[in-house]
Amino acid sequence: MAIATRKLGVSGPEVSAIGLGAMGMSDLYGPADDAESIATLHSALDAGLNLIDTADFYGSGANEMLIARALKERRRDEVVLSVKFGSRRTPDGGFQPVPYDVSPAAVKDRLAYSLRRLGTDHIDIYRPARLNPDIPVEETVGALAEMRQAGFIRHIGLSEVGPDTIRRAAAVAPISDVQIEYSLLSRGPEASIIPTLRELGIGLTAYGVLSRGLLSGHWTAARNLGADDFRAHSPRFQGENLEANLRLVEALGRVAERLGATTGQVAIAWVAAQGQDIVPLVGARRRERLAESLGAAGLVLDADTLAEIEAAVPAGAAAGERYAAPLMATLDSER
């Protein structure tokens, strides 16, 4: 099945209508298999998916090097690389406490390392992963604009920012897209962020479209999570919250069964159906999961089906926040 394309905002690139988030191939979701990850990346490109999202702190640079290995035999123009920066790691694999390092000096320094690890002379979309309240967004975007002018990046993106910050950033330089968590269980962007993006002609790349596996239809309450799995500390995967969320997934599964689709495909297709300016990112780590996710591209949801999905998983029905309290406090998008 051919994957359609969508344009990321007025100024952004043309990308596949579904993108691939590579984080789980190196970090935060437990053990991964490099060979299978590379095979999955190749399968994605072969299927026509060209948007690959990573960050310099995923696996402390390991994810970028993994992607470089996968792309070694590919043409650079086959791929739209989206890279985040700003979070800092510790030698034991942990994360340093906030604030994020998104100063103008950090923009240039972190970009230099990403270019080397990825084996490329430019990054298609470069973005701060979070904001630092002590560093005006104008300073960060100004430095990114300098790097774009110099040819080291093609487009400027943002991540997890609210309407005021989006406006301030867009006043400095064109913004291609804002990356933010958006799914049937995370509807927050609908209130003011998405309307702001549409007013300004900025795209949205949606991560967490399967709510880190909850909406995949493959999750069970009995699943054991290792200490190195982010979800072991996520409120939505704890106790009664998990039980309540799985009941929502069961309801969504009944809609999927009627459609002859999987639960995950319906969840991805729902995000894609919210507008041509929205591109869902799927976090598949294995070829079989990628194939399932890409099946969402052929799933057309009419008005009656969208209403049925909304009835199964109403806005605001998710139990538990998407991050633990300390991480929620870092999100400009939640203020």
mmCIF file of C-alpha atoms in Angstrom:
data_model
loop_
_atom_site.group_PDB
_atom_site.id
_atom_site.type_symbol
_atom_site.label_atom_id
_atom_site.label_comp_id
_atom_site.label_asym_id
_atom_site.label_seq_id
_atom_site.Cartn_x
_atom_site.Cartn_y
_atom_site.Cartn_z
ATOM 1 C CA MET A 1 0.000 0.000 0.000
ATOM 2 C CA ALA A 2 1.380 3.408 -0.986
ATOM 3 C CA ILE A 3 1.750 5.866 1.882
ATOM 4 C CA ALA A 4 0.271 9.278 1.105
ATOM 5 C CA THR A 5 2.143 12.465 1.952
ATOM 6 C CA ARG A 6 1.280 15.528 3.986
ATOM 7 C CA LYS A 7 2.956 18.915 4.224
ATOM 8 C CA LEU A 8 4.130 20.046 7.635
ATOM 9 C CA GLY A 9 2.673 23.511 7.840
ATOM 10 C CA VAL A 10 3.153 26.323 5.372
ATOM 11 C CA SER A 11 6.952 26.279 5.558
ATOM 12 C CA GLY A 12 7.718 22.656 6.367
ATOM 13 C CA PRO A 13 8.694 19.642 4.260
ATOM 14 C CA GLU A 14 6.487 17.123 2.477
ATOM 15 C CA VAL A 15 6.505 13.955 4.585
ATOM 16 C CA SER A 16 4.800 10.579 4.676
ATOM 17 C CA ALA A 17 1.364 10.673 6.307
ATOM 18 C CA ILE A 18 2.741 8.411 9.055
ATOM 19 C CA GLY A 19 6.182 8.883 10.595
ATOM 20 C CA LEU A 20 8.421 6.540 12.579
ATOM 21 C CA GLY A 21 9.518 7.424 16.111
ATOM 22 C CA ALA A 22 12.815 5.657 16.806
ATOM 23 C CA MET A 23 13.198 6.229 20.560
ATOM 24 C CA GLY A 24 12.200 2.734 21.650
ATOM 25 C CA MET A 25 14.879 1.209 19.449
ATOM 26 C CA SER A 26 17.531 2.465 21.871
ATOM 27 C CA ASP A 27 15.962 3.643 25.100
ATOM 28 C CA LEU A 28 13.197 3.749 27.715
ATOM 29 C CA TYR A 29 11.091 0.766 26.582
ATOM 30 C CA GLY A 30 13.325 -2.051 27.786
ATOM 31 C CA PRO A 31 15.716 -4.233 25.783
ATOM 32 C CA ALA A 32 15.836 -3.750 22.011
ATOM 33 C CA ASP A 33 17.427 -5.619 19.119
ATOM 34 C CA ASP A 34 19.660 -3.479 16.878
ATOM 35 C CA ALA A 35 19.447 -5.862 13.928
ATOM 36 C CA GLU A 36 15.647 -5.946 14.090
ATOM 37 C CA SER A 37 15.530 -2.169 14.556
ATOM 38 C CA ILE A 38 17.623 -1.624 11.419
ATOM 39 C CA ALA A 39 15.446 -4.076 9.497
ATOM 40 C CA THR A 40 12.392 -2.147 10.690
ATOM 41 C CA LEU A 41 13.879 1.147 9.536
ATOM 42 C CA HIS A 42 14.597 -0.380 6.125
ATOM 43 C CA SER A 43 11.056 -1.760 5.913
ATOM 44 C CA ALA A 44 9.641 1.658 6.755
ATOM 45 C CA LEU A 45 11.602 3.327 3.971
ATOM 46 C CA ASP A 46 10.692 0.574 1.509
ATOM 47 C CA ALA A 47 7.007 1.136 2.340
ATOM 48 C CA GLY A 48 7.305 4.855 1.550
ATOM 49 C CA LEU A 49 7.526 6.149 5.098
ATOM 50 C CA ASN A 50 10.195 8.851 5.068
ATOM 51 C CA LEU A 51 9.841 10.791 8.330
ATOM 52 C CA ILE A 52 12.099 9.425 11.075
ATOM 53 C CA ASP A 53 12.083 11.097 14.476
ATOM 54 C CA THR A 54 14.899 10.817 17.015
ATOM 55 C CA ALA A 55 16.755 12.839 19.637
ATOM 56 C CA ASP A 56 20.403 13.213 20.559
ATOM 57 C CA PHE A 57 19.627 11.960 24.073
ATOM 58 C CA TYR A 58 17.864 8.740 23.019
ATOM 59 C CA GLY A 59 20.348 6.169 24.230
ATOM 60 C CA SER A 60 22.838 9.025 24.803
ATOM 61 C CA GLY A 61 23.498 9.239 21.079
ATOM 62 C CA ALA A 62 23.108 5.521 20.360
ATOM 63 C CA ASN A 63 19.811 6.065 18.521
ATOM 64 C CA GLU A 64 21.359 8.514 16.088
ATOM 65 C CA MET A 65 24.214 6.100 15.397
ATOM 66 C CA LEU A 66 21.730 3.269 14.876
ATOM 67 C CA ILE A 67 19.837 5.351 12.333
ATOM 68 C CA ALA A 68 23.112 6.229 10.598
ATOM 69 C CA ARG A 69 23.861 2.518 10.219
ATOM 70 C CA ALA A 70 20.412 1.902 8.753
ATOM 71 C CA LEU A 71 20.744 4.779 6.284
ATOM 72 C CA LYS A 72 24.266 3.971 5.133
ATOM 73 C CA GLU A 73 23.069 2.320 1.932
ATOM 74 C CA ARG A 74 20.238 4.776 1.319
ATOM 75 C CA ARG A 75 20.017 8.071 -0.522
ATOM 76 C CA ARG A 76 19.923 10.995 1.877
ATOM 77 C CA ASP A 77 16.952 12.527 0.071
ATOM 78 C CA GLU A 78 14.865 9.436 0.879
ATOM 79 C CA VAL A 79 14.665 10.522 4.507
ATOM 80 C CA VAL A 80 13.335 13.478 6.481
ATOM 81 C CA LEU A 81 15.267 13.432 9.754
ATOM 82 C CA SER A 82 13.618 15.124 12.733
ATOM 83 C CA VAL A 83 15.933 15.544 15.731
ATOM 84 C CA LYS A 84 15.313 16.895 19.236
ATOM 85 C CA PHE A 85 17.943 18.229 21.642
ATOM 86 C CA GLY A 86 18.118 19.732 25.105
ATOM 87 C CA SER A 87 17.757 16.892 27.585
ATOM 88 C CA ARG A 88 20.953 15.839 29.377
ATOM 89 C CA ARG A 89 21.983 12.338 30.478
ATOM 90 C CA THR A 90 24.145 10.880 33.223
ATOM 91 C CA PRO A 91 26.814 8.166 32.791
ATOM 92 C CA ASP A 92 24.577 5.566 34.440
ATOM 93 C CA GLY A 93 21.875 6.100 31.815
ATOM 94 C CA GLY A 94 19.703 8.410 33.864
ATOM 95 C CA PHE A 95 18.513 11.901 33.061
ATOM 96 C CA GLN A 96 19.930 15.012 34.656
ATOM 97 C CA PRO A 97 17.375 17.185 36.428
ATOM 98 C CA VAL A 98 15.800 19.998 34.463
ATOM 99 C CA PRO A 99 16.233 22.701 33.240
ATOM 100 C CA TYR A 100 16.894 21.684 29.671
ATOM 101 C CA ASP A 101 19.943 23.085 27.911
ATOM 102 C CA VAL A 102 18.502 24.977 24.950
ATOM 103 C CA SER A 103 20.804 28.000 25.020
ATOM 104 C CA PRO A 104 22.162 29.380 21.716
ATOM 105 C CA ALA A 105 25.547 27.823 22.527
ATOM 106 C CA ALA A 106 23.898 24.448 23.151
ATOM 107 C CA VAL A 107 22.023 24.656 19.840
ATOM 108 C CA LYS A 108 25.297 24.784 17.925
ATOM 109 C CA ASP A 109 27.194 22.343 20.121
ATOM 110 C CA ARG A 110 24.529 19.637 20.169
ATOM 111 C CA LEU A 111 23.881 20.064 16.463
ATOM 112 C CA ALA A 112 27.550 19.450 15.708
ATOM 113 C CA TYR A 113 27.467 16.094 17.511
ATOM 114 C CA SER A 114 24.173 15.040 15.902
ATOM 115 C CA LEU A 115 25.478 15.758 12.416
ATOM 116 C CA ARG A 116 28.525 13.595 13.089
ATOM 117 C CA ARG A 117 26.579 10.717 14.670
ATOM 118 C CA LEU A 118 23.985 10.706 11.884
ATOM 119 C CA GLY A 119 26.645 10.913 9.190
ATOM 120 C CA THR A 120 24.971 13.791 7.383
ATOM 121 C CA ASP A 121 25.692 17.402 6.526
ATOM 122 C CA HIS A 122 22.209 18.618 7.478
ATOM 123 C CA ILE A 123 19.197 17.784 9.605
ATOM 124 C CA ASP A 124 15.777 18.326 8.069
ATOM 125 C CA ILE A 125 13.916 19.428 11.222
ATOM 126 C CA TYR A 126 15.772 20.394 14.401
ATOM 127 C CA ARG A 127 13.934 21.248 17.600
ATOM 128 C CA PRO A 128 14.337 21.750 21.342
ATOM 129 C CA ALA A 129 12.729 18.850 23.188
ATOM 130 C CA ARG A 130 11.424 21.122 25.944
ATOM 131 C CA LEU A 131 11.803 24.746 26.920
ATOM 132 C CA ASN A 132 13.940 26.239 29.662
ATOM 133 C CA PRO A 133 11.919 28.977 31.410
ATOM 134 C CA ASP A 134 15.136 30.906 32.064
ATOM 135 C CA ILE A 135 16.054 31.022 28.360
ATOM 136 C CA PRO A 136 13.669 33.066 26.185
ATOM 137 C CA VAL A 137 12.366 30.988 23.290
ATOM 138 C CA GLU A 138 13.377 33.866 21.022
ATOM 139 C CA GLU A 139 17.044 33.171 21.839
ATOM 140 C CA THR A 140 16.750 29.462 21.075
ATOM 141 C CA VAL A 141 14.851 30.006 17.825
ATOM 142 C CA GLY A 142 17.245 32.793 16.839
ATOM 143 C CA ALA A 143 20.169 30.383 17.094
ATOM 144 C CA LEU A 144 18.233 27.764 15.122
ATOM 145 C CA ALA A 145 17.550 30.358 12.431
ATOM 146 C CA GLU A 146 21.299 31.013 12.198
ATOM 147 C CA MET A 147 21.935 27.304 11.707
ATOM 148 C CA ARG A 148 19.255 27.166 9.032
ATOM 149 C CA GLN A 149 20.814 30.121 7.258
ATOM 150 C CA ALA A 150 24.170 28.325 7.393
ATOM 151 C CA GLY A 151 22.596 25.227 5.817
ATOM 152 C CA PHE A 152 23.045 22.848 8.749
ATOM 153 C CA ILE A 153 19.293 22.479 9.281
ATOM 154 C CA ARG A 154 16.418 22.846 6.832
ATOM 155 C CA HIS A 155 13.479 23.573 9.135
ATOM 156 C CA ILE A 156 12.834 24.652 12.735
ATOM 157 C CA GLY A 157 10.454 22.682 14.937
ATOM 158 C CA LEU A 158 9.232 22.906 18.515
ATOM 159 C CA SER A 159 8.038 20.327 21.026
ATOM 160 C CA GLU A 160 5.540 20.388 23.906
ATOM 161 C CA VAL A 161 4.938 24.133 23.843
ATOM 162 C CA GLY A 162 1.827 26.183 24.512
ATOM 163 C CA PRO A 163 0.109 28.859 22.391
ATOM 164 C CA ASP A 164 2.000 31.874 23.760
ATOM 165 C CA THR A 165 5.370 30.230 23.167
ATOM 166 C CA ILE A 166 4.337 29.145 19.672
ATOM 167 C CA ARG A 167 3.432 32.723 18.777
ATOM 168 C CA ARG A 168 6.675 34.131 20.184
ATOM 169 C CA ALA A 169 8.751 31.557 18.333
ATOM 170 C CA ALA A 170 6.918 32.070 15.038
ATOM 171 C CA ALA A 171 7.577 35.810 15.281
ATOM 172 C CA VAL A 172 11.322 35.068 15.097
ATOM 173 C CA ALA A 173 11.430 32.466 12.316
ATOM 174 C CA PRO A 174 9.076 30.147 10.379
ATOM 175 C CA ILE A 175 8.182 27.021 12.373
ATOM 176 C CA SER A 176 7.472 23.846 10.425
ATOM 177 C CA ASP A 177 5.707 21.855 13.126
ATOM 178 C CA VAL A 178 5.170 21.321 16.822
ATOM 179 C CA GLN A 179 5.696 17.824 18.170
ATOM 180 C CA ILE A 180 3.334 16.948 21.005
ATOM 181 C CA GLU A 181 1.613 13.942 22.531
ATOM 182 C CA TYR A 182 -1.803 13.546 20.941
ATOM 183 C CA SER A 183 -4.000 10.478 21.028
ATOM 184 C CA LEU A 184 -7.440 9.291 22.045
ATOM 185 C CA LEU A 185 -6.124 9.289 25.612
ATOM 186 C CA SER A 186 -4.318 12.651 25.345
ATOM 187 C CA ARG A 187 -6.681 15.253 23.927
ATOM 188 C CA GLY A 188 -5.190 18.341 25.589
ATOM 189 C CA PRO A 189 -3.828 19.963 22.387
ATOM 190 C CA GLU A 190 -7.358 20.351 21.027
ATOM 191 C CA ALA A 191 -8.257 23.191 23.397
ATOM 192 C CA SER A 192 -5.863 25.930 22.293
ATOM 193 C CA ILE A 193 -2.671 24.460 20.797
ATOM 194 C CA ILE A 194 -4.112 23.000 17.588
ATOM 195 C CA PRO A 195 -6.212 26.131 16.883
ATOM 196 C CA THR A 196 -3.072 28.260 17.310
ATOM 197 C CA LEU A 197 -1.073 26.048 14.974
ATOM 198 C CA ARG A 198 -3.781 26.258 12.331
ATOM 199 C CA GLU A 199 -4.030 30.018 12.663
ATOM 200 C CA LEU A 200 -0.268 30.332 12.076
ATOM 201 C CA GLY A 201 0.075 27.639 9.403
ATOM 202 C CA ILE A 202 2.193 25.286 11.523
ATOM 203 C CA GLY A 203 1.936 21.492 11.337
ATOM 204 C CA LEU A 204 1.655 18.992 14.190
ATOM 205 C CA THR A 205 3.608 15.763 14.525
ATOM 206 C CA ALA A 206 1.811 13.623 17.077
ATOM 207 C CA TYR A 207 3.795 11.238 19.251
ATOM 208 C CA GLY A 208 2.321 8.769 21.728
ATOM 209 C CA VAL A 209 -0.552 8.009 19.334
ATOM 210 C CA LEU A 210 -0.838 4.548 20.905
ATOM 211 C CA SER A 211 -0.306 6.013 24.372
ATOM 212 C CA ARG A 212 2.966 4.089 24.699
ATOM 213 C CA GLY A 213 1.331 0.790 23.868
ATOM 214 C CA LEU A 214 -1.879 1.117 25.863
ATOM 215 C CA LEU A 215 -3.967 1.681 22.739
ATOM 216 C CA SER A 216 -2.234 -1.022 20.726
ATOM 217 C CA GLY A 217 -4.648 -3.725 21.820
ATOM 218 C CA HIS A 218 -1.667 -5.877 22.802
ATOM 219 C CA TRP A 219 -1.292 -4.641 26.387
ATOM 220 C CA THR A 220 -2.432 -6.681 29.390
ATOM 221 C CA ALA A 221 -2.612 -5.886 33.084
ATOM 222 C CA ALA A 222 -0.353 -8.876 33.773
ATOM 223 C CA ARG A 223 2.568 -7.524 31.760
ATOM 224 C CA ASN A 224 5.713 -7.037 33.826
ATOM 225 C CA LEU A 225 7.835 -3.969 33.186
ATOM 226 C CA GLY A 226 11.527 -3.703 33.931
ATOM 227 C CA ALA A 227 12.971 -0.817 35.912
ATOM 228 C CA ASP A 228 14.463 0.608 32.703
ATOM 229 C CA ASP A 229 11.037 0.797 31.051
ATOM 230 C CA PHE A 230 9.584 4.314 31.210
ATOM 231 C CA ARG A 231 6.069 2.915 31.553
ATOM 232 C CA ALA A 232 6.867 1.337 34.923
ATOM 233 C CA HIS A 233 6.760 4.872 36.318
ATOM 234 C CA SER A 234 3.915 6.267 34.216
ATOM 235 C CA PRO A 235 0.659 6.976 36.102
ATOM 236 C CA ARG A 236 -1.465 5.538 33.300
ATOM 237 C CA PHE A 237 0.144 2.127 33.728
ATOM 238 C CA GLN A 238 -0.398 1.899 37.489
ATOM 239 C CA GLY A 239 -3.017 -0.104 39.402
ATOM 240 C CA GLU A 240 -6.568 1.133 39.046
ATOM 241 C CA ASN A 241 -5.535 3.636 36.379
ATOM 242 C CA LEU A 242 -4.324 0.807 34.167
ATOM 243 C CA GLU A 243 -7.495 -1.197 34.736
ATOM 244 C CA ALA A 244 -9.678 1.787 33.815
ATOM 245 C CA ASN A 245 -7.626 2.560 30.718
ATOM 246 C CA LEU A 246 -7.735 -1.041 29.534
ATOM 247 C CA ARG A 247 -11.529 -0.916 29.730
ATOM 248 C CA LEU A 248 -11.419 2.006 27.303
ATOM 249 C CA VAL A 249 -9.142 -0.009 25.043
ATOM 250 C CA GLU A 250 -11.595 -2.911 25.129
ATOM 251 C CA ALA A 251 -14.356 -0.579 23.969
ATOM 252 C CA LEU A 252 -12.142 0.701 21.163
ATOM 253 C CA GLY A 253 -11.348 -2.896 20.258
ATOM 254 C CA ARG A 254 -15.020 -3.590 19.644
ATOM 255 C CA VAL A 255 -15.113 -0.734 17.120
ATOM 256 C CA ALA A 256 -11.972 -2.097 15.481
ATOM 257 C CA GLU A 257 -13.466 -5.565 15.229
ATOM 258 C CA ARG A 258 -16.484 -4.184 13.399
ATOM 259 C CA LEU A 259 -14.149 -2.422 10.970
ATOM 260 C CA GLY A 260 -12.036 -5.515 10.399
ATOM 261 C CA ALA A 261 -8.998 -3.647 11.740
ATOM 262 C CA THR A 262 -6.790 -3.877 14.806
ATOM 263 C CA THR A 263 -7.233 -1.649 17.834
ATOM 264 C CA GLY A 264 -3.915 0.058 17.170
ATOM 265 C CA GLN A 265 -4.795 0.776 13.545
ATOM 266 C CA VAL A 266 -7.997 2.512 14.603
ATOM 267 C CA ALA A 267 -6.160 4.592 17.191
ATOM 268 C CA ILE A 268 -3.575 5.729 14.611
ATOM 269 C CA ALA A 269 -6.211 6.381 11.946
ATOM 270 C CA TRP A 270 -8.211 8.488 14.414
ATOM 271 C CA VAL A 271 -5.232 10.805 14.943
ATOM 272 C CA ALA A 272 -4.621 11.057 11.189
ATOM 273 C CA ALA A 273 -8.312 11.844 10.647
ATOM 274 C CA GLN A 274 -8.133 14.941 12.838
ATOM 275 C CA GLY A 275 -6.620 16.981 10.000
ATOM 276 C CA GLN A 276 -4.324 16.933 7.000
ATOM 277 C CA ASP A 277 -1.917 19.088 9.013
ATOM 278 C CA ILE A 278 -1.359 16.301 11.574
ATOM 279 C CA VAL A 279 1.164 13.481 11.089
ATOM 280 C CA PRO A 280 1.089 10.599 13.596
ATOM 281 C CA LEU A 281 4.414 9.094 14.654
ATOM 282 C CA VAL A 282 4.373 5.369 15.390
ATOM 283 C CA GLY A 283 6.991 3.855 17.683
ATOM 284 C CA ALA A 284 7.286 0.421 16.077
ATOM 285 C CA ARG A 285 10.482 -1.435 17.009
ATOM 286 C CA ARG A 286 9.771 -4.595 15.020
ATOM 287 C CA ARG A 287 8.742 -5.224 11.449
ATOM 288 C CA GLU A 288 5.518 -6.967 12.406
ATOM 289 C CA ARG A 289 4.395 -4.003 14.510
ATOM 290 C CA LEU A 290 5.395 -1.590 11.752
ATOM 291 C CA ALA A 291 3.343 -3.539 9.210
ATOM 292 C CA GLU A 292 0.342 -3.407 11.513
ATOM 293 C CA SER A 293 0.748 0.333 12.093
ATOM 294 C CA LEU A 294 1.079 1.092 8.390
ATOM 295 C CA GLY A 295 -2.235 -0.681 7.860
ATOM 296 C CA ALA A 296 -3.810 2.402 9.430
ATOM 297 C CA ALA A 297 -2.945 4.348 6.265
ATOM 298 C CA GLY A 298 -5.663 2.507 4.360
ATOM 299 C CA LEU A 299 -8.310 2.873 7.056
ATOM 300 C CA VAL A 300 -10.914 5.530 6.206
ATOM 301 C CA LEU A 301 -13.063 6.654 9.122
ATOM 302 C CA ASP A 302 -16.374 8.251 8.202
ATOM 303 C CA ALA A 303 -18.307 10.619 10.464
ATOM 304 C CA ASP A 304 -20.389 7.843 12.019
ATOM 305 C CA THR A 305 -17.296 5.777 12.803
ATOM 306 C CA LEU A 306 -15.489 8.769 14.299
ATOM 307 C CA ALA A 307 -18.507 9.359 16.538
ATOM 308 C CA GLU A 308 -18.474 5.691 17.536
ATOM 309 C CA ILE A 309 -14.781 5.936 18.435
ATOM 310 C CA GLU A 310 -15.389 9.069 20.486
ATOM 311 C CA ALA A 311 -18.165 7.284 22.364
ATOM 312 C CA ALA A 312 -15.834 4.382 23.125
ATOM 313 C CA VAL A 313 -13.011 6.621 24.335
ATOM 314 C CA PRO A 314 -14.477 10.018 25.271
ATOM 315 C CA ALA A 315 -12.248 13.062 25.606
ATOM 316 C CA GLY A 316 -10.885 13.282 29.148
ATOM 317 C CA ALA A 317 -11.637 9.635 29.933
ATOM 318 C CA ALA A 318 -7.995 8.586 30.462
ATOM 319 C CA ALA A 319 -7.097 7.658 34.032
ATOM 320 C CA GLY A 320 -3.820 9.167 35.229
ATOM 321 C CA GLU A 321 -1.560 11.840 33.798
ATOM 322 C CA ARG A 322 0.672 11.053 30.830
ATOM 323 C CA TYR A 323 3.822 11.724 32.875
ATOM 324 C CA ALA A 324 4.695 11.647 36.558
ATOM 325 C CA ALA A 325 4.265 15.009 38.318
ATOM 326 C CA PRO A 326 7.916 16.206 38.071
ATOM 327 C CA LEU A 327 7.912 15.704 34.299
ATOM 328 C CA MET A 328 4.467 17.253 33.862
ATOM 329 C CA ALA A 329 5.833 20.376 35.538
ATOM 330 C CA THR A 330 8.393 20.788 32.732
ATOM 331 C CA LEU A 331 5.763 20.944 29.976
ATOM 332 C CA ASP A 332 5.051 24.414 28.624
ATOM 333 C CA SER A 333 2.173 22.791 26.741
ATOM 334 C CA GLU A 334 0.390 21.995 30.005
ATOM 335 C CA ARG A 335 0.447 25.524 31.431
#
